């Protein structure tokens, strides 16, 4: 029992890491929803290949799925190129059609075998360890672990070999074409990779979790860094984290493992969205607040500098006057003055006159000159 | 074998066909706005996001009444669209990623809730399951009445705000300069989409619902440049596909209704893309060939 749990966790982590790598480029290329389209459409390829081989573990299934993935992408592009349909609508037309064809084939002809739509969509990780790879009578572990390992290697190999090409076509397709890098070829090779990854992963975790693991961790990592190598590493780390915490959640609730993993990938994304050091919502709010105070202080010192040598200084340079001149609420003006005083930019003179200190004057002059 | 009189006299078939037709009309016409506003995939996100709403509604009320479940679905779907908007507005994450995240995470959470419900002793899960894949065959007269009633209300709202919605669709900036409440109109239009999608979940299921929204509008767009005509055509296409799907799946054994409706829609889209009078790809190719020939003839004449 303990070994099985360990194996489930290993499979989950392996699937998450494998999905995160191509996911990074999908997110950067703004093609995130192709993962949704491909992971649904490959059902048709799997069903057709299954009719030929009658074996769910046949490598032919992976090939057929990859071919369907490429077919999906080319159909979307074909529709787009007629210029009668926009890209979003094209995706929304192609994958439901292919998925429907797959569902119909299953319910018409494969009713008696183990191939049902539930399993494809939802996956059941808990059963994955039961399907084992044996060689010469020796148990080598769950088959899916080996399959995902091979796909992970393939992903790494592709990245290592075509890193430069992938990077260039992702960030500047025009330049890539001008330099003779054939963005189209790279694009289709990449789509084959996405399809192969999706078909390996969906067997274990279902097609919807494939979408979650391909998009959420890279999108979260995208909020944490600007460098591609770090983005790749962080995405893998966040993917594995989603898998592990998802398994813990599923264990606690006794609920669907793949659903819990998708949920946790969302939780980590939300955490990144809120708390990312520079790009997080909280960091943005803090920055905006600081800027507001700083701007107000600058306005105040400039105002005092403008009027300090004039006859109207006694009238202008008073806290009560700021409302009239700068349109500040009394409470706001009071807070700005207090902050400026605390920073040693001004002091109170006789009456309630505000006098710039030497430091305040230097700062205000610097602003005028800037 | 199927005969047209079955539609009148076969009780189940009549119910299913009526439901599918009503759904086709509602989702087809409301989908036009989504397609024209380039929000085709928002429908996909909404339909997936609705799942946890269904499960939560059941967990909180213990009721399986369609009205309660659909209300939960609508709330969750609406929250999902808000989340997409919030993510794109508050960060540099683009819309496609935001849609994908909301779609998968909400759905995953719904799955957690469903399996959680399944394991409670008091609840058999039947009735919630059909939201996943849709089971048109289990449509009951009161389901059909619900689709027709709520759908009619949604269409009425569309008709009332017709001019404003149209302006928002084609030129939101101009609408804003006229002083129209753009934000509120946007929310209203999106809510209408949510309603259309939630109504269809029981019939065609989460995955295929997006096609019910996108396909009729995409087909109708090929035949006309006028929005009102497009809306009527989309409703007609939606109804035709609904009827075709219901009849085919009742005639041929083991042919699920939802996917059949989607394939009927796909056929309509392909036919429209190829054959629609002015925009049709086929006519375009013919025109091009003819003008090529004319050019070549002209060139030969000129050189002779």
XYZ file of C-alpha atoms in Angstrom:
674
model
C 0.000 0.000 0.000
C 2.753 2.399 0.957
C 4.579 1.592 -2.256
C 1.472 2.279 -4.309
C 0.999 5.685 -2.761
C 4.615 6.499 -3.402
C 4.163 5.452 -7.018
C 1.072 7.609 -7.458
C 2.963 10.594 -6.104
C 5.901 9.858 -8.394
C 3.604 9.603 -11.423
C 1.822 12.837 -10.502
C 5.092 14.715 -10.084
C 6.466 13.306 -13.330
C 3.312 14.286 -15.270
C 3.370 17.783 -13.781
C 7.019 18.345 -14.655
C 6.531 17.031 -18.185
C 3.483 19.233 -18.835
C 5.104 22.383 -17.468
C 7.907 22.472 -20.051
C 5.842 22.830 -23.250
C 3.312 24.812 -21.221
C 5.820 27.629 -20.775
C 5.967 28.184 -24.523
C 2.207 27.854 -24.958
C 1.704 30.616 -22.399
C 4.394 32.837 -23.927
C 3.039 32.320 -27.448
C -0.484 33.141 -26.317
C -1.637 29.742 -27.489
C -2.577 28.401 -24.076
C -5.973 27.242 -25.302
C -4.429 25.011 -27.935
C -3.662 22.701 -24.994
C -7.391 22.529 -24.320
C -8.155 21.898 -27.983
C -5.454 19.274 -28.445
C -6.105 17.415 -25.207
C -9.759 16.973 -26.189
C -9.286 16.308 -29.883
C -6.720 13.527 -29.392
C -9.611 11.367 -28.186
C -10.485 10.774 -31.838
C -6.954 9.677 -32.704
C -6.808 7.363 -29.727
C -10.130 5.746 -30.598
C -9.159 5.216 -34.236
C -5.788 3.743 -33.268
C -7.509 1.571 -30.687
C -9.754 0.084 -33.373
C -6.663 -0.896 -35.328
C -4.558 -2.298 -32.491
C -7.214 -3.224 -29.915
C -4.549 -2.559 -27.308
C -4.732 0.520 -25.083
C -1.032 0.305 -24.285
C 0.139 0.250 -27.889
C 2.685 2.910 -28.840
C 0.610 3.399 -31.996
C -1.902 5.252 -29.804
C 0.699 7.859 -28.963
C 1.536 8.293 -32.645
C -2.126 8.584 -33.630
C -2.729 11.093 -30.863
C 0.218 13.170 -32.004
C -1.143 13.087 -35.558
C -4.575 14.221 -34.319
C -2.951 17.029 -32.383
C -1.238 18.261 -35.522
C -4.487 17.813 -37.455
C -6.277 19.979 -34.869
C -3.736 22.760 -35.155
C -3.700 22.651 -38.952
C -7.506 22.691 -39.129
C -7.596 25.726 -36.847
C -5.044 27.454 -39.037
C -6.841 26.443 -42.222
C -10.069 27.979 -40.911
C -8.243 31.107 -39.876
C -6.589 31.437 -43.249
C -9.952 31.516 -45.062
C -10.392 34.777 -43.108
C -14.049 33.907 -42.633
C -13.522 32.918 -39.003
C -11.303 34.397 -36.299
C -8.809 32.353 -34.313
C -10.854 32.034 -31.123
C -13.913 30.880 -33.034
C -11.783 28.516 -35.140
C -10.510 26.746 -32.019
C -14.059 26.654 -30.655
C -15.270 24.987 -33.857
C -12.548 22.403 -34.422
C -12.042 20.622 -31.139
C -15.708 20.024 -30.223
C -16.200 18.498 -33.695
C -13.240 16.126 -33.347
C -14.147 15.315 -29.756
C -17.752 14.599 -30.768
C -16.576 12.251 -33.498
C -14.458 10.440 -30.917
C -17.324 10.148 -28.420
C -19.682 8.838 -31.096
C -17.165 6.232 -32.259
C -16.681 5.062 -28.685
C -20.366 4.710 -27.925
C -21.142 3.080 -31.277
C -18.385 0.526 -31.518
C -16.352 0.261 -28.359
C -19.098 -0.177 -25.818
C -17.745 -3.457 -24.503
C -14.119 -2.524 -23.951
C -12.337 -0.443 -21.411
C -12.343 2.911 -23.158
C -14.820 5.379 -21.874
C -15.184 9.106 -22.061
C -15.172 9.497 -18.276
C -11.682 8.105 -18.033
C -10.436 10.274 -20.880
C -11.820 13.494 -19.464
C -11.267 12.910 -15.801
C -8.511 10.328 -15.553
C -8.051 8.150 -12.525
C -4.580 8.352 -11.161
C -5.357 5.876 -8.412
C -5.536 3.041 -10.934
C -2.350 3.989 -12.762
C 0.002 1.849 -10.616
C -1.965 -1.313 -11.477
C -0.806 -1.213 -15.065
C 2.783 -2.425 -14.721
C 5.716 -2.872 -17.012
C 7.387 -6.251 -16.777
C 10.455 -7.445 -18.550
C 11.643 -11.003 -18.346
C 9.377 -11.569 -15.380
C 10.849 -8.652 -13.431
C 8.481 -5.912 -12.278
C 9.891 -2.590 -13.433
C 7.209 -0.340 -11.967
C 4.097 1.345 -13.366
C 4.016 1.536 -17.146
C 2.843 5.142 -17.133
C 5.893 6.171 -15.121
C 8.136 4.854 -17.876
C 6.009 6.415 -20.607
C 6.007 9.843 -18.932
C 9.719 9.516 -18.229
C 10.344 8.919 -21.925
C 8.160 11.899 -22.864
C 9.941 14.073 -20.304
C 13.259 13.068 -21.855
C 11.869 13.859 -25.299
C 10.784 17.287 -24.069
C 14.192 17.959 -22.548
C 15.933 16.785 -25.693
C 13.781 19.014 -27.885
C 14.448 21.969 -25.593
C 18.186 21.323 -25.549
C 18.422 20.954 -29.325
C 16.069 23.754 -30.392
C 16.273 26.133 -27.445
C 17.533 29.018 -29.548
C 14.989 28.427 -32.323
C 12.098 28.053 -29.900
C 13.093 31.189 -28.025
C 13.473 33.277 -31.157
C 10.231 32.138 -32.813
C 8.392 32.685 -29.529
C 9.542 36.218 -28.872
C 10.008 37.530 -32.413
C 8.521 35.353 -35.148
C 9.195 38.029 -37.768
C 12.901 38.195 -36.998
C 13.070 34.406 -36.858
C 11.597 34.191 -40.357
C 13.932 36.887 -41.660
C 16.937 35.009 -40.265
C 15.757 31.840 -42.010
C 14.650 29.902 -38.929
C 11.376 28.641 -40.454
C 8.972 29.515 -37.618
C 6.354 27.297 -39.255
C 8.492 24.169 -38.943
C 9.388 24.956 -35.344
C 5.715 25.643 -34.630
C 4.546 22.277 -35.962
C 7.390 20.368 -34.312
C 6.389 22.057 -31.070
C 2.733 21.108 -31.601
C 3.759 17.464 -32.064
C 5.548 17.742 -28.738
C 2.474 19.231 -27.048
C 0.292 16.452 -28.470
C 2.634 13.678 -27.376
C 2.874 15.185 -23.912
C -0.901 15.555 -23.713
C -1.576 11.964 -24.746
C 0.928 10.571 -22.271
C -0.456 12.705 -19.476
C -4.169 12.358 -20.101
C -3.983 8.604 -19.700
C -3.025 9.175 -16.092
C -4.740 12.385 -15.140
C -7.433 13.190 -17.712
C -7.514 15.892 -20.340
C -8.720 18.713 -18.118
C -5.837 18.280 -15.706
C -3.497 18.345 -18.686
C -4.782 21.859 -19.359
C -4.347 22.846 -15.712
C -0.796 21.510 -15.487
C 0.244 22.984 -18.830
C -1.031 26.489 -18.160
C -1.357 27.311 -14.459
C 2.243 26.651 -13.277
C 3.873 28.489 -16.215
C 1.435 31.390 -15.847
C 2.266 31.615 -12.145
C 5.995 31.455 -12.884
C 5.495 34.155 -15.530
C 4.527 36.504 -12.697
C 7.695 35.685 -10.773
C 10.504 36.089 -13.304
C 11.495 37.673 -16.608
C 14.181 35.181 -17.629
C 13.328 32.169 -19.765
C 15.637 29.610 -18.064
C 14.292 30.619 -14.659
C 10.759 30.544 -16.039
C 11.250 26.943 -17.162
C 12.740 25.852 -13.835
C 10.102 27.648 -11.771
C 7.271 26.206 -13.865
C 8.528 22.675 -13.298
C 8.910 23.380 -9.577
C 5.408 24.868 -9.296
C 3.971 21.974 -11.306
C 5.534 19.412 -8.982
C 4.379 21.452 -5.991
C 0.805 21.419 -7.373
C 1.023 17.655 -7.839
C 2.287 16.993 -4.314
C -0.065 19.383 -2.535
C -2.911 18.164 -4.743
C -2.263 14.604 -3.680
C -2.248 15.661 -0.036
C -5.587 17.426 -0.515
C -7.116 14.433 -2.264
C -5.875 12.168 0.522
C -7.380 14.433 3.165
C -10.772 14.750 1.419
C -10.822 11.283 -0.105
C -11.661 12.958 -3.428
C -10.480 12.880 -7.048
C -6.680 13.134 -7.267
C -6.582 14.886 -10.639
C -9.286 17.330 -9.560
C -7.342 18.152 -6.405
C -4.162 18.671 -8.381
C -5.950 21.071 -10.736
C -7.404 22.885 -7.736
C -3.997 23.242 -6.100
C -2.421 24.489 -9.331
C -5.095 27.200 -9.218
C -4.329 27.964 -5.573
C -0.631 28.424 -6.320
C -1.446 30.611 -9.297
C -3.706 32.746 -7.119
C -0.912 33.006 -4.547
C 1.509 34.189 -7.235
C -1.102 36.623 -8.548
C -1.512 38.172 -5.101
C 1.937 37.926 -3.561
C 4.481 37.979 -6.413
C 7.289 40.320 -5.279
C 7.088 42.840 -8.114
C 4.103 41.916 -10.250
C 1.724 40.730 -7.543
C -1.506 42.583 -6.868
C -0.381 43.511 -3.348
C 2.998 44.761 -4.569
C 1.227 46.881 -7.169
C -1.073 48.364 -4.547
C 1.841 49.123 -2.228
C 3.785 50.742 -5.054
C 0.840 52.878 -6.070
C 0.298 54.052 -2.508
C 3.939 54.945 -2.048
C 3.934 56.851 -5.305
C 0.873 58.812 -4.210
C 2.523 59.958 -0.982
C 5.770 60.761 -2.700
C 4.048 62.803 -5.369
C 2.060 64.697 -2.749
C 5.226 65.480 -0.845
C 6.921 66.735 -3.991
C 3.949 68.951 -4.743
C 4.073 70.329 -1.224
C 7.789 71.200 -1.239
C 7.467 72.733 -4.711
C 4.556 74.847 -3.549
C 6.492 76.062 -0.503
C 9.578 76.807 -2.605
C 7.553 78.808 -5.117
C 6.061 81.083 -2.539
C 8.663 81.274 0.228
C 10.430 84.376 -1.051
C 7.251 86.219 -2.091
C 5.088 88.652 -0.142
C 2.226 86.177 -0.173
C 4.290 83.576 1.646
C 2.510 84.176 4.944
C -0.788 83.590 3.227
C 0.145 80.775 0.829
C 2.407 78.616 2.948
C -0.091 77.474 5.511
C -1.600 74.052 5.899
C -5.119 75.444 5.714
C -4.350 77.025 2.351
C -3.338 73.790 0.677
C -6.976 72.916 0.161
C -7.473 75.976 -1.974
C -4.252 75.755 -3.910
C -3.674 72.030 -4.387
C -7.287 70.902 -3.990
C -6.361 68.650 -1.090
C -8.828 67.474 1.520
C -7.939 68.859 4.939
C -7.232 65.413 6.383
C -5.022 64.457 3.435
C -3.134 67.777 3.633
C -2.535 67.272 7.344
C -1.105 63.801 6.750
C 1.175 64.952 3.952
C 2.474 67.837 6.093
C 3.080 65.515 9.049
C 4.966 63.022 6.876
C 7.079 65.781 5.330
C 7.862 67.144 8.765
C 8.878 63.730 10.020
C 11.250 63.408 7.095
C 12.787 66.751 7.936
C 11.598 68.506 4.776
C 9.761 71.323 6.563
C 9.090 72.780 10.003
C 6.427 74.993 11.551
C 7.175 78.719 11.821
C 5.209 81.316 13.825
C 1.487 80.977 13.534
C 0.914 77.922 11.414
C 3.323 78.916 8.682
C 5.173 76.104 6.946
C 8.884 76.695 6.386
C 11.105 74.563 4.160
C 14.194 73.173 5.839
C 17.459 73.252 3.973
C 16.931 69.620 3.032
C 13.440 70.295 1.724
C 14.741 73.207 -0.312
C 17.472 71.106 -1.906
C 14.943 68.434 -2.871
C 12.476 70.905 -4.326
C 15.207 72.648 -6.337
C 16.335 69.311 -7.700
C 12.758 68.708 -8.855
C 12.589 72.095 -10.565
C 15.831 71.448 -12.379
C 14.931 67.922 -13.382
C -37.391 3.500 -38.578
C -38.032 7.141 -37.959
C -41.035 8.742 -39.500
C -41.909 12.422 -39.195
C -45.068 11.608 -37.288
C -42.907 10.280 -34.429
C -42.038 13.870 -33.645
C -45.686 14.447 -32.834
C -46.597 11.168 -31.208
C -43.450 9.731 -29.638
C -43.453 11.352 -26.234
C -39.739 11.032 -25.396
C -38.562 12.067 -28.826
C -40.892 15.045 -28.817
C -39.566 16.217 -25.447
C -35.931 15.772 -26.401
C -36.407 17.405 -29.797
C -38.247 20.369 -28.307
C -35.531 20.824 -25.694
C -32.734 20.630 -28.249
C -34.496 23.055 -30.592
C -35.174 25.549 -27.796
C -31.574 25.301 -26.683
C -30.338 25.734 -30.248
C -32.383 28.910 -30.666
C -31.212 30.444 -27.391
C -27.510 29.552 -27.566
C -27.350 30.212 -31.309
C -28.699 33.733 -31.110
C -26.880 34.754 -27.924
C -23.666 33.223 -29.246
C -23.586 35.831 -32.025
C -22.451 38.495 -29.569
C -19.711 36.256 -28.189
C -18.357 35.415 -31.648
C -18.455 39.019 -32.869
C -16.777 40.205 -29.672
C -14.017 37.600 -30.086
C -15.072 35.847 -26.925
C -15.790 32.489 -28.509
C -13.717 30.606 -25.967
C -15.231 32.400 -23.012
C -18.141 30.009 -23.489
C -15.833 27.060 -22.983
C -14.470 28.577 -19.789
C -17.953 29.380 -18.480
C -19.318 25.902 -19.115
C -16.397 24.267 -17.313
C -16.514 26.803 -14.516
C -20.189 26.009 -13.907
C -19.438 22.508 -12.598
C -18.418 23.415 -9.019
C -21.552 25.580 -8.852
C -23.723 22.565 -9.594
C -21.936 20.506 -6.949
C -22.003 23.260 -4.322
C -25.678 23.968 -4.934
C -26.382 20.315 -4.261
C -24.117 20.184 -1.196
C -25.709 23.270 0.346
C -29.358 22.579 -0.407
C -29.429 18.813 -0.806
C -31.819 19.363 -3.691
C -31.512 18.059 -7.213
C -34.177 20.348 -8.649
C -32.874 21.682 -11.968
C -33.651 25.269 -10.974
C -31.419 25.065 -7.891
C -28.570 23.333 -9.708
C -28.738 25.719 -12.658
C -28.702 28.702 -10.322
C -25.516 27.360 -8.762
C -24.085 26.746 -12.212
C -24.907 30.275 -13.318
C -23.299 31.795 -10.222
C -20.120 29.768 -10.665
C -19.985 30.476 -14.407
C -20.377 34.155 -13.696
C -17.634 34.035 -11.063
C -15.441 32.311 -13.632
C -15.834 35.159 -16.131
C -15.114 37.654 -13.369
C -11.951 35.711 -12.541
C -10.832 35.817 -16.187
C -11.413 39.576 -16.276
C -9.684 40.078 -12.930
C -6.607 38.079 -13.903
C -6.094 39.893 -17.199
C -6.687 43.268 -15.605
C -4.486 42.794 -12.546
C -1.505 41.086 -14.164
C 0.354 40.579 -17.387
C -1.116 37.108 -17.835
C -2.897 37.156 -21.203
C -6.506 36.286 -21.865
C -5.828 32.846 -23.339
C -3.907 31.743 -20.257
C -6.508 33.260 -17.947
C -9.291 31.381 -19.760
C -7.334 28.134 -19.599
C -6.598 28.494 -15.891
C -10.178 29.307 -14.957
C -11.502 26.496 -17.140
C -9.230 23.806 -15.736
C -9.065 24.911 -12.117
C -12.802 25.467 -11.680
C -13.499 22.166 -13.391
C -10.936 20.388 -11.238
C -12.490 21.854 -8.115
C -15.918 20.734 -9.347
C -14.512 17.250 -9.777
C -13.217 17.265 -6.207
C -16.671 18.254 -4.978
C -18.393 15.628 -7.138
C -16.199 12.805 -5.870
C -16.673 14.161 -2.359
C -20.462 14.023 -2.814
C -20.237 10.558 -4.296
C -18.743 9.258 -1.097
C -21.392 10.689 1.180
C -23.789 8.009 2.307
C -26.985 9.979 1.660
C -26.435 10.962 -1.930
C -26.410 8.983 -5.083
C -24.571 11.036 -7.630
C -26.991 10.405 -10.458
C -28.389 13.631 -11.777
C -25.145 15.504 -11.239
C -23.272 13.258 -13.615
C -25.296 14.377 -16.571
C -23.917 17.879 -16.282
C -20.538 16.488 -17.251
C -21.467 14.877 -20.526
C -25.056 15.906 -20.944
C -27.867 13.456 -21.409
C -30.481 14.840 -23.698
C -32.394 11.584 -23.493
C -33.172 12.249 -19.831
C -34.748 15.641 -20.552
C -38.161 15.919 -18.917
C -40.983 18.260 -19.866
C -40.216 20.578 -16.969
C -36.554 20.782 -18.113
C -37.763 21.804 -21.547
C -40.116 24.348 -20.001
C -37.195 25.750 -18.007
C -35.000 26.065 -21.111
C -37.796 27.661 -23.102
C -38.921 30.003 -20.317
C -35.509 31.283 -19.205
C -34.326 31.360 -22.815
C -37.294 33.478 -23.845
C -36.589 35.873 -20.982
C -32.941 36.149 -22.067
C -33.987 36.824 -25.663
C -36.444 39.452 -24.456
C -33.644 41.223 -22.577
C -31.548 41.069 -25.750
C -34.357 42.633 -27.747
C -34.860 45.395 -25.171
C -31.173 46.344 -25.159
C -30.690 45.591 -28.856
C -29.384 48.977 -29.994
C -27.023 49.352 -27.021
C -25.713 45.777 -27.226
C -25.059 46.172 -30.925
C -23.101 49.366 -30.410
C -21.095 47.784 -27.593
C -20.273 44.840 -29.842
C -19.018 46.830 -32.793
C -17.632 50.013 -31.257
C -17.289 50.030 -27.468
C -15.196 53.203 -27.506
C -17.926 55.110 -29.338
C -20.522 53.686 -26.960
C -18.481 55.052 -24.054
C -18.226 58.525 -25.593
C -22.009 58.582 -25.982
C -22.247 58.139 -22.223
C -23.660 54.634 -22.315
C -22.945 52.564 -19.201
C -20.423 50.362 -21.021
C -19.361 48.374 -17.969
C -22.960 47.527 -17.050
C -23.832 46.603 -20.641
C -20.769 44.385 -20.810
C -21.809 42.624 -17.624
C -25.365 42.245 -18.932
C -24.233 40.754 -22.230
C -21.838 38.367 -20.509
C -24.569 37.341 -18.075
C -26.824 36.519 -21.013
C -24.066 34.274 -22.366
C -23.774 32.603 -18.970
C -27.526 31.956 -18.998
C -27.418 30.440 -22.480
C -24.557 28.129 -21.534
C -25.964 27.013 -18.215
C -29.264 26.111 -19.883
C -27.441 23.755 -22.234
C -25.289 21.919 -19.718
C -27.876 19.228 -19.004
C -28.425 18.559 -22.683
C -24.987 18.562 -24.285
C -22.607 18.701 -21.327
C -19.657 20.808 -20.298
C -17.234 20.048 -23.113
C -19.532 20.472 -26.075
C -21.546 23.456 -24.865
C -19.014 25.895 -26.298
C -19.742 24.560 -29.789
C -23.453 25.291 -29.314
C -22.508 28.925 -28.772
C -19.826 29.355 -31.416
C -20.909 27.221 -34.370
C -24.374 28.640 -35.224
C -23.010 32.184 -35.087
C -19.954 31.311 -37.174
C -22.180 29.693 -39.805
C -24.703 32.538 -39.823
C -21.957 35.140 -40.174
C -21.135 33.786 -43.643
C -24.567 34.531 -45.074
C -25.075 38.125 -44.085
C -23.494 41.379 -42.976
C -26.520 42.482 -40.969
C -26.574 41.690 -37.281
C -30.320 41.105 -36.995
C -30.293 38.691 -39.927
C -27.274 36.954 -38.471
C -29.040 36.480 -35.151
C -32.138 34.999 -36.782
C -30.049 32.717 -38.999
C -27.990 31.546 -36.026
C -31.177 30.747 -34.143
C -32.424 28.826 -37.179
C -29.154 26.891 -37.538
C -29.149 26.120 -33.832
C -32.715 24.855 -34.042
C -31.998 22.763 -37.159
C -28.966 21.143 -35.570
C -30.900 20.495 -32.363
C -33.710 18.840 -34.301
C -31.322 16.896 -36.512
C -29.309 15.673 -33.544
C -32.388 14.628 -31.593
C -33.950 12.763 -34.517
C -30.715 11.069 -35.625
C -29.841 9.886 -32.150
C -33.349 8.551 -31.673
C -33.181 6.655 -34.970
C -29.681 5.205 -34.903
C -28.883 3.026 -31.898
C -26.110 4.097 -29.542
C -25.739 7.565 -31.014
C -25.405 10.093 -28.177
C -27.443 13.268 -28.697
C -24.984 15.988 -27.672
C -22.128 14.948 -29.976
C -24.602 14.353 -32.806
C -25.954 17.889 -32.447
C -22.383 19.196 -32.548
C -21.586 17.238 -35.706
C -24.771 18.574 -37.345
C -23.623 22.064 -36.432
C -20.186 21.365 -37.846
C -21.754 20.250 -41.132
C -23.733 23.497 -41.238
C -20.567 25.511 -40.606
C -18.606 23.730 -43.331
C -21.451 24.133 -45.829
C -21.778 27.823 -44.972
C -18.043 28.434 -45.257
C -17.925 26.806 -48.663
C -21.240 27.804 -50.209
C -22.558 31.023 -48.673
C -23.381 33.407 -51.558
C -20.748 36.123 -51.287
C -18.327 35.026 -48.595
C -18.251 31.361 -49.612
C -14.744 30.001 -50.109
C -15.841 28.085 -53.206
C -17.230 31.176 -54.951
C -14.124 33.091 -53.941
C -11.915 30.499 -55.618
C -14.106 30.540 -58.748
C -14.017 34.317 -58.884
C -10.262 34.262 -58.567
C -9.902 31.749 -61.397
C -12.172 33.721 -63.653
C -10.299 36.965 -63.051
C -6.995 35.143 -63.630
C -8.278 33.915 -66.965
C -9.532 37.360 -67.870
C -6.179 38.890 -66.954
C -4.304 36.321 -68.982
C -6.596 36.832 -71.973
C -6.119 40.579 -71.646
C -2.342 40.168 -71.476
C -2.297 37.948 -74.565
C -4.423 40.417 -76.461
C -2.145 43.229 -75.415
C 1.008 41.412 -76.516
C -0.523 40.291 -79.807
